Structure formats: C-alpha cells, structure tokens
C-alpha cells in the first residue's frame, strides 16, 4: 500500500508539476481545444448542409468524410495529420506542431459536429422552411436565417458534450512533440512521469482534466434538462388552451 501511494499520490511530485500544468499546460490545452472547437463547428455546419443536399454528388463526399473521421481512432488521425502530412511535404503550418494539433482535433470534431447539426436541422419542422421560402427567401437564406438557428438550439446539449470530448482528445497531440511553451497538460505530465518513473504527475494531470470536464458535464446536463422542460411547456399550454376553448 505504501508503494501504491508513493506511485500515485506523491504530494511533492504533484506540487512540483502543478505550476507548469496550471500555466503552460492549461493555457495550451484550452487553446488547442478552443481553436479545434471553432473549426469543428464551422466545418460541421457546412458538412451538415452537404449531408442534407438532394444532390448525390454533393452529399457523398460529405458522407465519406464523416464516416472516415468518425471511424478512425483519434490517435490515428492525430498521427496521420501531425506526422504524416509534414513527412509527405505538405506543411501548411511549416514545422510548428501546434497548428497540426489543432487541425487534427478540428477534423475529428467537424465529423461528429456535422452529424449533430444534421440531426438538429432535420428535427426542425419542414413547414418552417416552406414558410420562409413563401416569403421570398432563397433556399440558402431560409436555411441560414430560419432553419439552422432552430436546429442549433435543438442540439446544444449534444454539441456541448462534443466540446468536452474535444478537450479530452487534445491530450493525444503529445504525439506530435510540442515544443517548450506549447506543451499541453498531458504532455507535461507524461514528460515528468518518464523522467521520474512516478505516476503522480499523471494523477495531477487527471485532476486538472476533471476540473475542466466535470463542471462542463453538469452544465450540459442542466442545459439539457432546461431545454426538455422548455419543450414540454408549450405542449402543456396548447393542451390547456384546447380545454379552455372546448
């Protein structure tokens, strides 16, 4: 038992790594995850529009993208993007691994976000689109102004859940060998663990991830509950109105 606590709960080790984790590590984790989330949301909306297209030539490439990036393990995608692209001479970010890290997590996030947005848009009543078109709006304008905003509201809990996954998957970019000043939470902890053969640094990293994800998880659950209650309220009002008229 003493060895167990020494390996996982060595407080000098935890206190020694915490300053770096809470400054450099936390900052870069939030930077990578935040930029990946922005990329994923924007690309996901575009992909969702393609998935809903009636044209097969537009729909199939989007479906292929979503199926591939949802089917590949995240660690494979990170390796292919962050290691494979530079090795093949494709270097949109030069030799800076941080850009490839954001791109890899963003590509994965976009695939999952696309399916989330697609389901949300399809949940919007078809009459909304027809009504907007009858007012003279083009298809794209009606989707942008009327349908997509309602679809996004439908999937806010699921979308927030995807953001939590993006934060956790940012730990995989340690494979790309981030430089000093670019290291995220797990990279710092893994370096310390490799140097000391003590896993307390990884426990410290785990606690930091929990501090990020657990409050977000409860916030997502609360948001989901509020939205469900909000959907039931109009139904109850309609029923009451029917009784009153009857």
Short mmCIF file of C-alpha atoms in Angstrom, two decimals:
data_model
loop_
_atom_site.label_atom_id
_atom_site.label_comp_id
_atom_site.label_asym_id
_atom_site.label_seq_id
_atom_site.Cartn_x
_atom_site.Cartn_y
_atom_site.Cartn_z
CA UNK A 1 0.00 0.00 0.00
CA UNK A 2 2.88 2.35 0.72
CA UNK A 3 4.27 1.77 -2.76
CA UNK A 4 0.83 2.45 -4.23
CA UNK A 5 0.51 5.84 -2.54
CA UNK A 6 4.12 6.71 -3.39
CA UNK A 7 3.50 5.91 -7.05
CA UNK A 8 0.20 7.73 -7.47
CA UNK A 9 -0.08 10.23 -4.63
CA UNK A 10 3.42 11.55 -4.01
CA UNK A 11 2.50 15.09 -2.97
CA UNK A 12 5.96 16.60 -3.59
CA UNK A 13 5.71 15.29 -7.16
CA UNK A 14 2.19 16.62 -7.58
CA UNK A 15 3.10 20.02 -6.16
CA UNK A 16 6.21 20.09 -8.31
CA UNK A 17 4.33 19.65 -11.61
CA UNK A 18 1.21 21.68 -10.80
CA UNK A 19 2.67 25.15 -11.53
CA UNK A 20 3.65 24.12 -15.07
CA UNK A 21 0.35 22.33 -15.64
CA UNK A 22 -1.74 25.27 -14.43
CA UNK A 23 0.17 27.81 -16.51
CA UNK A 24 1.65 26.41 -19.71
CA UNK A 25 -0.34 23.17 -19.82
CA UNK A 26 -3.80 24.57 -19.09
CA UNK A 27 -3.28 27.50 -21.44
CA UNK A 28 -2.28 25.30 -24.38
CA UNK A 29 -4.95 22.69 -23.71
CA UNK A 30 -7.63 25.38 -23.83
CA UNK A 31 -6.00 26.97 -26.90
CA UNK A 32 -5.87 23.70 -28.86
CA UNK A 33 -9.35 22.61 -27.80
CA UNK A 34 -10.86 26.07 -28.33
CA UNK A 35 -9.50 26.50 -31.86
CA UNK A 36 -10.45 22.93 -32.73
CA UNK A 37 -13.99 23.56 -31.47
CA UNK A 38 -14.32 26.69 -33.65
CA UNK A 39 -13.01 24.77 -36.66
CA UNK A 40 -15.30 21.84 -35.88
CA UNK A 41 -18.43 23.98 -35.52
CA UNK A 42 -17.87 25.95 -38.75
CA UNK A 43 -16.87 22.90 -40.81
CA UNK A 44 -19.59 20.83 -39.15
CA UNK A 45 -22.34 23.23 -40.23
CA UNK A 46 -21.04 23.23 -43.81
CA UNK A 47 -20.80 19.44 -43.84
CA UNK A 48 -24.31 19.14 -42.40
CA UNK A 49 -25.63 21.28 -45.26
CA UNK A 50 -23.88 19.00 -47.74
CA UNK A 51 -25.27 15.89 -46.00
CA UNK A 52 -28.79 17.29 -46.37
CA UNK A 53 -28.34 18.14 -50.04
CA UNK A 54 -30.58 16.37 -52.53
CA UNK A 55 -27.68 16.16 -54.96
CA UNK A 56 -25.82 12.89 -54.68
CA UNK A 57 -22.51 14.38 -55.87
CA UNK A 58 -22.66 16.94 -53.04
CA UNK A 59 -23.88 14.52 -50.38
CA UNK A 60 -21.49 11.60 -50.99
CA UNK A 61 -18.14 13.40 -50.35
CA UNK A 62 -19.52 14.79 -47.09
CA UNK A 63 -20.78 11.36 -46.06
CA UNK A 64 -17.39 9.83 -46.89
CA UNK A 65 -15.60 12.47 -44.80
CA UNK A 66 -17.90 11.96 -41.81
CA UNK A 67 -17.70 8.16 -41.98
CA UNK A 68 -13.89 8.14 -42.28
CA UNK A 69 -13.12 10.57 -39.46
CA UNK A 70 -15.75 9.08 -37.15
CA UNK A 71 -14.49 5.58 -37.89
CA UNK A 72 -10.78 6.19 -37.38
CA UNK A 73 -9.39 6.14 -33.84
CA UNK A 74 -8.50 9.67 -32.83
CA UNK A 75 -4.87 8.70 -32.21
CA UNK A 76 -4.57 7.50 -35.82
CA UNK A 77 -5.97 10.78 -37.16
CA UNK A 78 -3.59 12.82 -35.00
CA UNK A 79 -0.64 10.76 -36.24
CA UNK A 80 -1.68 10.96 -39.90
CA UNK A 81 -2.21 14.73 -39.77
CA UNK A 82 0.60 15.75 -37.44
CA UNK A 83 3.27 13.30 -38.57
CA UNK A 84 2.12 12.10 -41.98
CA UNK A 85 1.41 15.45 -43.65
CA UNK A 86 4.81 17.05 -42.86
CA UNK A 87 6.57 13.81 -43.86
CA UNK A 88 4.75 13.95 -47.22
CA UNK A 89 5.92 17.52 -47.78
CA UNK A 90 2.50 19.04 -47.02
CA UNK A 91 3.34 21.70 -44.46
CA UNK A 92 0.59 24.34 -44.20
CA UNK A 93 1.91 25.28 -40.74
CA UNK A 94 5.60 24.89 -41.51
CA UNK A 95 7.31 22.97 -38.74
CA UNK A 96 5.03 24.27 -35.99
CA UNK A 97 3.33 21.21 -34.43
CA UNK A 98 0.68 23.32 -32.70
CA UNK A 99 -1.09 24.07 -35.98
CA UNK A 100 -1.21 20.39 -36.92
CA UNK A 101 -2.52 19.57 -33.44
CA UNK A 102 -5.44 21.99 -33.86
CA UNK A 103 -6.12 20.72 -37.38
CA UNK A 104 -6.18 17.07 -36.30
CA UNK A 105 -8.59 17.60 -33.39
CA UNK A 106 -10.65 20.00 -35.52
CA UNK A 107 -11.07 17.47 -38.34
CA UNK A 108 -12.36 14.88 -35.88
CA UNK A 109 -14.65 17.41 -34.18
CA UNK A 110 -16.08 18.51 -37.55
CA UNK A 111 -17.14 14.95 -38.43
CA UNK A 112 -19.05 14.48 -35.17
CA UNK A 113 -20.44 18.03 -35.21
CA UNK A 114 -21.74 17.50 -38.74
CA UNK A 115 -23.89 14.58 -37.61
CA UNK A 116 -25.08 16.57 -34.60
CA UNK A 117 -26.08 19.55 -36.74
CA UNK A 118 -27.68 17.28 -39.37
CA UNK A 119 -29.92 15.64 -36.80
CA UNK A 120 -30.83 19.01 -35.30
CA UNK A 121 -31.72 20.54 -38.65
CA UNK A 122 -33.79 17.52 -39.65
CA UNK A 123 -35.71 17.85 -36.37
CA UNK A 124 -36.98 21.29 -37.46
CA UNK A 125 -40.47 21.05 -38.95
CA UNK A 126 -40.43 21.15 -42.75
CA UNK A 127 -43.11 23.84 -42.63
CA UNK A 128 -40.53 26.30 -41.28
CA UNK A 129 -38.52 26.08 -44.50
CA UNK A 130 -41.63 26.22 -46.69
CA UNK A 131 -42.89 29.29 -44.84
CA UNK A 132 -39.56 31.06 -45.26
CA UNK A 133 -39.47 30.22 -48.97
CA UNK A 134 -43.02 31.51 -49.37
CA UNK A 135 -41.81 34.87 -48.04
CA UNK A 136 -39.40 35.10 -50.95
CA UNK A 137 -36.23 33.83 -49.25
CA UNK A 138 -33.80 31.73 -51.24
CA UNK A 139 -33.07 28.21 -50.00
CA UNK A 140 -29.69 29.20 -48.55
CA UNK A 141 -31.10 32.32 -46.88
CA UNK A 142 -34.00 30.37 -45.39
CA UNK A 143 -31.61 27.75 -44.03
CA UNK A 144 -29.25 30.39 -42.60
CA UNK A 145 -31.89 32.65 -41.05
CA UNK A 146 -34.68 30.24 -40.04
CA UNK A 147 -33.76 26.56 -40.05
CA UNK A 148 -30.14 26.41 -38.86
CA UNK A 149 -30.66 28.63 -35.76
CA UNK A 150 -33.54 26.39 -34.66
CA UNK A 151 -31.52 23.27 -35.43
CA UNK A 152 -28.59 24.52 -33.35
CA UNK A 153 -30.88 25.13 -30.38
CA UNK A 154 -32.15 21.57 -30.70
CA UNK A 155 -28.66 20.11 -30.35
CA UNK A 156 -26.99 22.44 -27.86
CA UNK A 157 -26.59 19.72 -25.18
CA UNK A 158 -25.10 17.25 -27.67
CA UNK A 159 -22.84 19.95 -29.08
CA UNK A 160 -21.61 20.91 -25.63
CA UNK A 161 -20.90 17.24 -24.98
CA UNK A 162 -18.75 17.18 -28.12
CA UNK A 163 -16.79 20.14 -26.77
CA UNK A 164 -15.96 18.09 -23.67
CA UNK A 165 -14.69 15.28 -25.91
CA UNK A 166 -12.52 17.78 -27.82
CA UNK A 167 -10.91 18.88 -24.57
CA UNK A 168 -10.09 15.29 -23.63
CA UNK A 169 -8.83 14.37 -27.10
CA UNK A 170 -6.43 17.32 -27.05
CA UNK A 171 -4.27 15.10 -24.81
CA UNK A 172 -3.40 12.99 -27.87
CA UNK A 173 -1.38 15.76 -29.51
CA UNK A 174 1.56 14.90 -27.24
CA UNK A 175 2.47 12.51 -30.07
CA UNK A 176 3.50 15.49 -32.20
CA UNK A 177 6.34 16.55 -29.93
CA UNK A 178 5.20 20.02 -28.93
CA UNK A 179 7.97 22.45 -28.10
CA UNK A 180 8.61 24.37 -24.90
CA UNK A 181 5.81 26.87 -24.41
CA UNK A 182 3.41 24.73 -26.49
CA UNK A 183 3.06 21.70 -24.22
CA UNK A 184 -0.43 20.83 -23.02
CA UNK A 185 -1.46 19.22 -19.74
CA UNK A 186 -0.81 15.60 -20.63
CA UNK A 187 2.49 16.29 -22.39
CA UNK A 188 3.92 17.95 -19.28
CA UNK A 189 2.71 15.17 -17.00
CA UNK A 190 3.98 12.43 -19.31
CA UNK A 191 7.41 14.08 -19.51
CA UNK A 192 7.62 14.21 -15.72
CA UNK A 193 6.44 10.61 -15.38
CA UNK A 194 9.02 9.40 -17.90
CA UNK A 195 11.78 11.22 -16.03
CA UNK A 196 10.83 10.07 -12.51
CA UNK A 197 9.03 6.75 -13.14
CA UNK A 198 6.38 8.09 -10.79
CA UNK A 199 2.75 8.43 -11.91
CA UNK A 200 1.81 11.21 -9.50
CA UNK A 201 2.27 13.77 -12.28
CA UNK A 202 -0.32 11.90 -14.36
CA UNK A 203 -2.69 11.98 -11.39
CA UNK A 204 -2.20 15.76 -11.22
CA UNK A 205 -2.98 15.99 -14.94
CA UNK A 206 -6.08 13.85 -14.44
CA UNK A 207 -7.31 16.15 -11.70
CA UNK A 208 -6.89 19.16 -13.98
CA UNK A 209 -8.86 17.47 -16.75
CA UNK A 210 -11.59 16.64 -14.23
CA UNK A 211 -11.72 20.28 -13.12
CA UNK A 212 -12.36 21.20 -16.76
CA UNK A 213 -14.75 18.45 -17.80
CA UNK A 214 -16.86 17.66 -14.73
CA UNK A 215 -18.34 21.21 -14.35
CA UNK A 216 -18.97 21.25 -18.12
CA UNK A 217 -20.68 17.87 -17.88
CA UNK A 218 -23.03 19.14 -15.16
CA UNK A 219 -23.64 22.31 -17.17
CA UNK A 220 -24.56 20.19 -20.21
CA UNK A 221 -26.94 18.07 -18.11
CA UNK A 222 -28.53 21.21 -16.68
CA UNK A 223 -28.89 22.73 -20.14
CA UNK A 224 -30.44 19.53 -21.45
CA UNK A 225 -32.90 19.46 -18.54
CA UNK A 226 -33.91 23.09 -19.05
CA UNK A 227 -34.42 22.57 -22.78
CA UNK A 228 -36.55 19.49 -22.17
CA UNK A 229 -38.67 21.42 -19.67
CA UNK A 230 -38.94 24.27 -22.15
CA UNK A 231 -40.21 21.91 -24.85
CA UNK A 232 -42.86 20.47 -22.54
CA UNK A 233 -44.18 23.90 -21.50
CA UNK A 234 -45.66 24.84 -24.92
CA UNK A 235 -47.33 21.42 -25.14
CA UNK A 236 -48.98 21.94 -21.76
CA UNK A 237 -50.11 25.43 -22.78
CA UNK A 238 -51.59 24.12 -26.01
CA UNK A 239 -53.48 21.41 -24.11
CA UNK A 240 -54.81 23.96 -21.63
CA UNK A 241 -55.89 26.21 -24.47
CA UNK A 242 -57.74 23.34 -26.15
CA UNK A 243 -59.63 22.58 -22.93
CA UNK A 244 -60.45 26.23 -22.46
CA UNK A 245 -61.82 26.57 -25.99
CA UNK A 246 -63.76 23.30 -25.60
#
